[in-house]
């Protein structure tokens, strides 16, 4: 990986055909260099596997669509849906320090691409809360408020490489129930096909187990037995995965020329590239399921609010709970 600031390529010269490839100084294609900036933050199901640019031909192809044309690289990232409804996990229903740090991290990745590829890069945050909000028991009003605050953060923090996309951008003035049904009917796999894939494909099965676990953890109030909760969450997990795939396919339809990212771990060679949201190495933690604990050296850790509360003091930002700050012997390793 080259240090930030090295010049590796230039835009397509005036009059050159769209497929013109301006060589870089050391002969390495610029798409390899761009992907190389993302590789240290790859969320993968195979952490011991080879992770050089050549192990990700689909991402190289997607990036090349832009570098061949001398255009800014566009990344699409489904995620940042809404806060977990479980108050033991998060500080409230609005974005806080976790989202602020994650958005800044993603903006910096795009900025670093601009240092080695002059047209630069942009990232579209495709908030997916509305597509499955009814399945995770989060009101549409809370999802709207979360999305509005994301846009405010992007503007106030000067994150010029980021934009947002959500359900409000599709199907006009229809209500959210109608929009969910339209997107699901158009793009979601059938329940039977999804069940078969969970049985036959380990990556899908791993995702299914993870979503089931999150749904159970996020159910703050349940009057039935633990086994009844697990059954209900397993059924809802199929719906969440089906609708998430529908949302991803809608994004691909609306933005067919993009580099497709995912918050979920992906194997090398997959159609999507799994990306971490912070420097931290945890493969699953996201800011909408956790709170931030800042250690004395400044490192940010994502953990359950109830755990962070026992390790630090609450910090407010603009009058709202933002994160926890560990002090003295309360710092964690």
Coordinates of C-alpha atoms in Angstrom, one line a residue:
X1 CA 0.0 0.0 0.0
X2 CA 1.4 3.4 -0.9
X3 CA 1.5 6.3 1.6
X4 CA -1.3 8.8 1.3
X5 CA -0.4 11.6 -1.1
X6 CA 1.4 9.4 -3.7
X7 CA 0.2 10.1 -7.2
X8 CA -0.7 6.9 -9.0
X9 CA -2.9 7.9 -11.8
X10 CA -4.4 10.7 -13.8
X11 CA -7.8 11.2 -15.3
X12 CA -8.3 10.0 -18.9
X13 CA -6.5 12.6 -21.2
X14 CA -8.8 14.8 -23.3
X15 CA -9.7 13.0 -26.5
X16 CA -8.7 9.6 -25.3
X17 CA -11.3 6.8 -25.7
X18 CA -13.4 5.8 -22.7
X19 CA -11.4 2.6 -22.3
X20 CA -8.0 4.4 -22.1
X21 CA -5.9 3.2 -19.2
X22 CA -3.4 5.8 -18.0
X23 CA -0.5 3.7 -16.6
X24 CA 0.7 4.3 -13.0
X25 CA 4.2 5.0 -12.1
X26 CA 5.1 1.5 -10.8
X27 CA 2.9 -0.4 -13.3
X28 CA 0.3 -1.4 -10.7
X29 CA -3.3 -0.8 -12.0
X30 CA -5.0 2.0 -10.2
X31 CA -8.0 -0.3 -9.4
X32 CA -5.6 -2.6 -7.5
X33 CA -4.3 0.4 -5.5
X34 CA -7.9 1.6 -4.7
X35 CA -8.9 -1.8 -3.5
X36 CA -5.7 -2.1 -1.6
X37 CA -6.9 0.9 0.6
X38 CA -10.0 -1.1 1.5
X39 CA -8.4 -4.5 2.2
X40 CA -7.2 -3.7 5.7
X41 CA -10.8 -3.2 6.7
X42 CA -12.3 -6.2 4.9
X43 CA -15.0 -8.1 6.9
X44 CA -14.5 -11.6 5.8
X45 CA -15.8 -15.1 6.7
X46 CA -12.3 -16.4 5.9
X47 CA -9.8 -14.3 7.8
X48 CA -6.9 -16.6 7.0
X49 CA -7.5 -16.6 3.3
X50 CA -5.4 -14.7 0.7
X51 CA -6.7 -11.1 0.7
X52 CA -4.7 -9.4 -2.0
X53 CA -6.6 -7.4 -4.7
X54 CA -6.4 -10.4 -7.1
X55 CA -8.7 -12.4 -4.7
X56 CA -11.5 -9.9 -5.4
X57 CA -12.0 -9.9 -9.2
X58 CA -15.6 -8.7 -9.0
X59 CA -14.6 -5.6 -7.0
X60 CA -11.7 -4.9 -9.4
X61 CA -14.2 -5.1 -12.3
X62 CA -16.6 -2.7 -10.5
X63 CA -13.8 -0.2 -9.8
X64 CA -12.5 -0.5 -13.3
X65 CA -15.8 0.7 -14.7
X66 CA -15.0 4.1 -13.2
X67 CA -11.2 4.3 -13.6
X68 CA -11.4 3.3 -17.3
X69 CA -13.8 6.3 -17.8
X70 CA -11.8 8.6 -15.5
X71 CA -14.9 9.1 -13.3
X72 CA -15.3 9.2 -9.5
X73 CA -15.7 5.7 -8.0
X74 CA -19.2 5.2 -6.5
X75 CA -19.6 2.8 -3.5
X76 CA -23.0 1.7 -2.3
X77 CA -23.4 0.5 1.3
X78 CA -26.7 -0.8 2.7
X79 CA -26.7 -0.2 6.4
X80 CA -27.3 2.5 9.1
X81 CA -30.9 1.4 9.4
X82 CA -32.0 2.7 12.9
X83 CA -31.0 2.1 16.5
X84 CA -31.7 -1.2 18.2
X85 CA -35.0 -1.0 20.1
X86 CA -33.3 -2.6 23.1
X87 CA -32.3 0.1 25.6
X88 CA -29.7 -2.2 27.2
X89 CA -27.7 -2.0 23.9
X90 CA -28.0 1.6 22.8
X91 CA -28.3 5.2 24.2
X92 CA -31.5 6.1 22.3
X93 CA -33.1 6.0 18.9
X94 CA -30.9 8.8 17.3
X95 CA -27.4 8.5 15.9
X96 CA -24.6 9.2 18.5
X97 CA -20.8 9.0 18.7
X98 CA -20.8 5.5 17.0
X99 CA -22.4 6.8 13.9
X100 CA -20.3 9.9 13.9
X101 CA -17.1 7.9 14.1
X102 CA -18.2 5.4 11.5
X103 CA -19.4 8.0 9.0
X104 CA -16.1 9.9 9.4
X105 CA -14.1 6.7 8.9
X106 CA -16.0 5.9 5.7
X107 CA -15.4 9.5 4.5
X108 CA -11.7 9.2 5.2
X109 CA -11.5 6.1 3.1
X110 CA -13.0 8.0 0.2
X111 CA -10.6 10.9 0.8
X112 CA -7.6 8.6 0.7
X113 CA -8.8 7.2 -2.6
X114 CA -8.8 10.8 -3.9
X115 CA -5.2 11.1 -2.9
X116 CA -4.2 8.3 -5.3
X117 CA -6.9 8.7 -8.0
X118 CA -7.7 12.3 -8.9
X119 CA -11.4 11.9 -9.8
X120 CA -11.9 10.6 -6.2
X121 CA -14.6 8.5 -4.7
X122 CA -18.1 8.9 -3.2
X123 CA -20.1 6.6 -0.9
X124 CA -23.9 6.3 -0.9
X125 CA -25.2 5.2 2.6
X126 CA -28.3 3.3 1.7
X127 CA -30.3 3.3 5.0
X128 CA -32.3 0.1 5.1
X129 CA -34.4 0.6 8.2
X130 CA -37.7 1.1 6.5
X131 CA -37.5 -2.1 4.5
X132 CA -37.7 -4.3 7.6
X133 CA -38.7 -1.8 10.4
X134 CA -42.0 -3.6 11.1
X135 CA -40.1 -6.9 11.6
X136 CA -37.7 -5.5 14.1
X137 CA -40.4 -3.5 16.0
X138 CA -39.0 0.0 15.2
X139 CA -41.6 2.7 14.3
X140 CA -41.2 4.4 10.9
X141 CA -41.1 7.8 12.7
X142 CA -38.0 6.7 14.6
X143 CA -36.4 5.5 11.4
X144 CA -37.1 8.8 9.7
X145 CA -35.6 10.7 12.7
X146 CA -32.5 8.5 12.6
X147 CA -32.1 9.1 8.8
X148 CA -32.6 12.9 9.2
X149 CA -29.9 13.0 11.9
X150 CA -27.5 11.0 9.7
X151 CA -27.9 13.7 7.1
X152 CA -27.3 16.4 9.7
X153 CA -24.2 14.6 10.9
X154 CA -22.8 14.3 7.3
X155 CA -23.4 18.0 6.8
X156 CA -22.2 19.3 10.1
X157 CA -19.1 17.2 10.1
X158 CA -18.2 18.2 6.6
X159 CA -18.2 14.6 5.2
X160 CA -18.2 15.7 1.6
X161 CA -17.7 12.2 0.1
X162 CA -20.9 10.8 1.6
X163 CA -24.6 10.9 0.5
X164 CA -27.7 9.0 1.6
X165 CA -30.4 7.0 0.0
X166 CA -33.5 5.5 1.7
X167 CA -37.1 4.5 1.2
X168 CA -38.1 8.1 0.8
X169 CA -36.3 8.1 -2.5
X170 CA -38.5 5.4 -4.1
X171 CA -42.2 5.0 -5.0
X172 CA -43.2 8.6 -4.6
X173 CA -45.7 9.5 -1.9
X174 CA -46.9 6.0 -1.1
X175 CA -47.0 5.1 2.6
X176 CA -44.2 2.9 4.0
X177 CA -46.3 -0.3 4.2
X178 CA -47.0 0.1 0.5
X179 CA -43.4 0.8 -0.3
X180 CA -42.2 -2.2 1.6
X181 CA -44.7 -4.5 -0.2
X182 CA -43.7 -3.1 -3.6
X183 CA -40.0 -3.5 -3.1
X184 CA -40.4 -7.0 -1.5
X185 CA -42.7 -8.2 -4.3
X186 CA -40.3 -7.0 -7.0
X187 CA -37.0 -8.2 -5.6
X188 CA -37.2 -10.5 -2.6
X189 CA -36.5 -14.3 -2.9
X190 CA -39.3 -16.7 -2.0
X191 CA -39.3 -18.0 1.5
X192 CA -38.9 -21.6 0.2
X193 CA -35.8 -20.6 -1.8
X194 CA -34.3 -18.8 1.2
X195 CA -35.0 -21.8 3.5
X196 CA -33.3 -24.1 1.0
X197 CA -30.3 -21.8 0.8
X198 CA -29.9 -21.6 4.6
X199 CA -29.8 -25.4 4.6
X200 CA -27.3 -25.7 1.8
X201 CA -25.0 -22.7 2.1
X202 CA -22.9 -22.1 5.2
X203 CA -22.5 -18.3 4.6
X204 CA -26.3 -17.9 4.4
X205 CA -26.7 -20.1 7.4
X206 CA -24.2 -18.0 9.4
X207 CA -26.0 -14.8 8.4
X208 CA -29.4 -16.4 9.4
X209 CA -28.0 -17.4 12.8
X210 CA -26.5 -14.0 13.4
X211 CA -29.8 -12.1 12.5
X212 CA -31.8 -14.5 14.7
X213 CA -29.4 -13.7 17.6
X214 CA -29.8 -10.0 17.0
X215 CA -33.5 -10.2 16.9
X216 CA -33.7 -12.1 20.1
X217 CA -31.3 -9.6 21.8
X218 CA -33.3 -6.7 20.5
X219 CA -36.6 -7.9 21.8
X220 CA -36.7 -5.9 25.0
X221 CA -40.2 -7.1 26.1
X222 CA -41.5 -10.6 25.5
X223 CA -44.1 -12.3 27.7
X224 CA -43.7 -15.8 26.4
X225 CA -41.1 -18.5 27.0
X226 CA -37.5 -18.3 25.7
X227 CA -38.2 -21.1 23.3
X228 CA -41.2 -19.3 21.9
X229 CA -39.1 -16.1 21.4
X230 CA -36.5 -18.2 19.5
X231 CA -39.1 -19.6 17.2
X232 CA -40.5 -16.2 16.5
X233 CA -37.1 -14.7 15.9
X234 CA -36.1 -17.5 13.5
X235 CA -39.2 -16.8 11.4
X236 CA -38.6 -13.1 11.4
X237 CA -35.0 -13.6 10.5
X238 CA -36.1 -15.1 7.1
X239 CA -38.1 -12.0 6.5
X240 CA -35.3 -9.7 7.4
X241 CA -32.9 -11.5 5.1
X242 CA -35.4 -11.6 2.2
X243 CA -36.2 -7.9 2.5
X244 CA -32.5 -7.0 2.9
X245 CA -31.8 -8.8 -0.3
X246 CA -34.7 -7.0 -2.0
X247 CA -33.3 -3.7 -0.8
X248 CA -29.8 -4.6 -2.1
X249 CA -31.3 -5.5 -5.5
X250 CA -33.2 -2.3 -5.6
X251 CA -30.0 -0.4 -4.9
X252 CA -28.3 -2.3 -7.7
X253 CA -31.2 -1.4 -10.0
X254 CA -31.0 2.3 -9.1
X255 CA -27.2 2.4 -9.2
X256 CA -26.1 -0.4 -11.5
X257 CA -22.6 1.1 -11.8
X258 CA -21.3 0.9 -8.3
X259 CA -18.9 -1.0 -6.1
X260 CA -21.2 -2.9 -3.8
X261 CA -20.2 -3.0 -0.1
X262 CA -21.7 -4.9 2.8
X263 CA -21.7 -4.5 6.6
X264 CA -21.7 -8.4 6.8
X265 CA -18.6 -10.5 6.5
X266 CA -18.0 -11.7 2.9
X267 CA -15.7 -14.3 1.5
X268 CA -13.0 -13.3 -1.0
X269 CA -14.4 -13.4 -4.5
X270 CA -18.0 -12.6 -3.4
X271 CA -20.2 -10.1 -5.3
X272 CA -20.0 -7.7 -2.4
X273 CA -17.1 -6.6 -0.3
X274 CA -17.6 -6.7 3.5
X275 CA -16.3 -3.5 5.1
X276 CA -15.7 -2.6 8.7
X277 CA -17.1 0.6 10.0
X278 CA -14.2 1.6 12.3
X279 CA -10.5 0.8 12.8
X280 CA -11.7 -1.9 15.4
X281 CA -11.3 -5.5 14.2
X282 CA -14.7 -6.8 15.4
X283 CA -16.4 -8.5 12.5
X284 CA -20.0 -7.9 13.6
X285 CA -20.3 -4.9 15.9
X286 CA -22.2 -1.9 14.4
X287 CA -22.9 1.5 15.9
X288 CA -26.7 0.9 15.8
X289 CA -26.5 -2.1 18.0
X290 CA -24.0 -0.7 20.5
X291 CA -22.7 2.3 22.4
X292 CA -19.2 3.7 22.3
X293 CA -16.7 3.5 25.1
X294 CA -13.7 5.7 24.7
X295 CA -10.6 4.7 26.5
X296 CA -8.0 7.1 28.0
X297 CA -5.8 6.9 24.8
X298 CA -8.8 7.8 22.6
X299 CA -9.5 4.3 21.2
X300 CA -13.2 3.8 20.6
X301 CA -14.8 0.4 21.5
X302 CA -18.3 -0.6 20.5
X303 CA -20.2 -2.6 23.2
X304 CA -23.6 -2.9 24.8
X305 CA -24.7 0.2 26.5
X306 CA -25.2 -1.7 29.8
X307 CA -21.6 -2.9 29.7
X308 CA -20.2 0.5 28.7
X309 CA -22.2 2.2 31.5
X310 CA -20.3 0.0 34.1
X311 CA -16.9 1.0 32.7
X312 CA -17.2 4.7 32.2
X313 CA -19.0 8.0 32.6
X314 CA -21.7 9.3 30.2
X315 CA -20.7 12.1 27.9
X316 CA -23.3 14.4 26.3
X317 CA -23.0 16.1 22.9
X318 CA -25.4 18.9 22.1
X319 CA -27.4 18.0 25.2
X320 CA -27.9 14.3 24.1
X321 CA -26.2 11.1 25.3
X322 CA -23.3 10.5 23.0
X323 CA -20.9 7.9 24.5
X324 CA -19.1 6.7 27.6
X325 CA -15.6 7.6 28.6
X326 CA -13.5 5.2 30.5
X327 CA -11.2 6.5 33.2
X328 CA -8.3 5.1 35.2
X329 CA -8.5 1.4 36.1
X330 CA -11.9 1.2 34.4
X331 CA -10.3 1.2 31.0
X332 CA -10.5 -2.1 29.2
X333 CA -7.9 -3.9 27.1

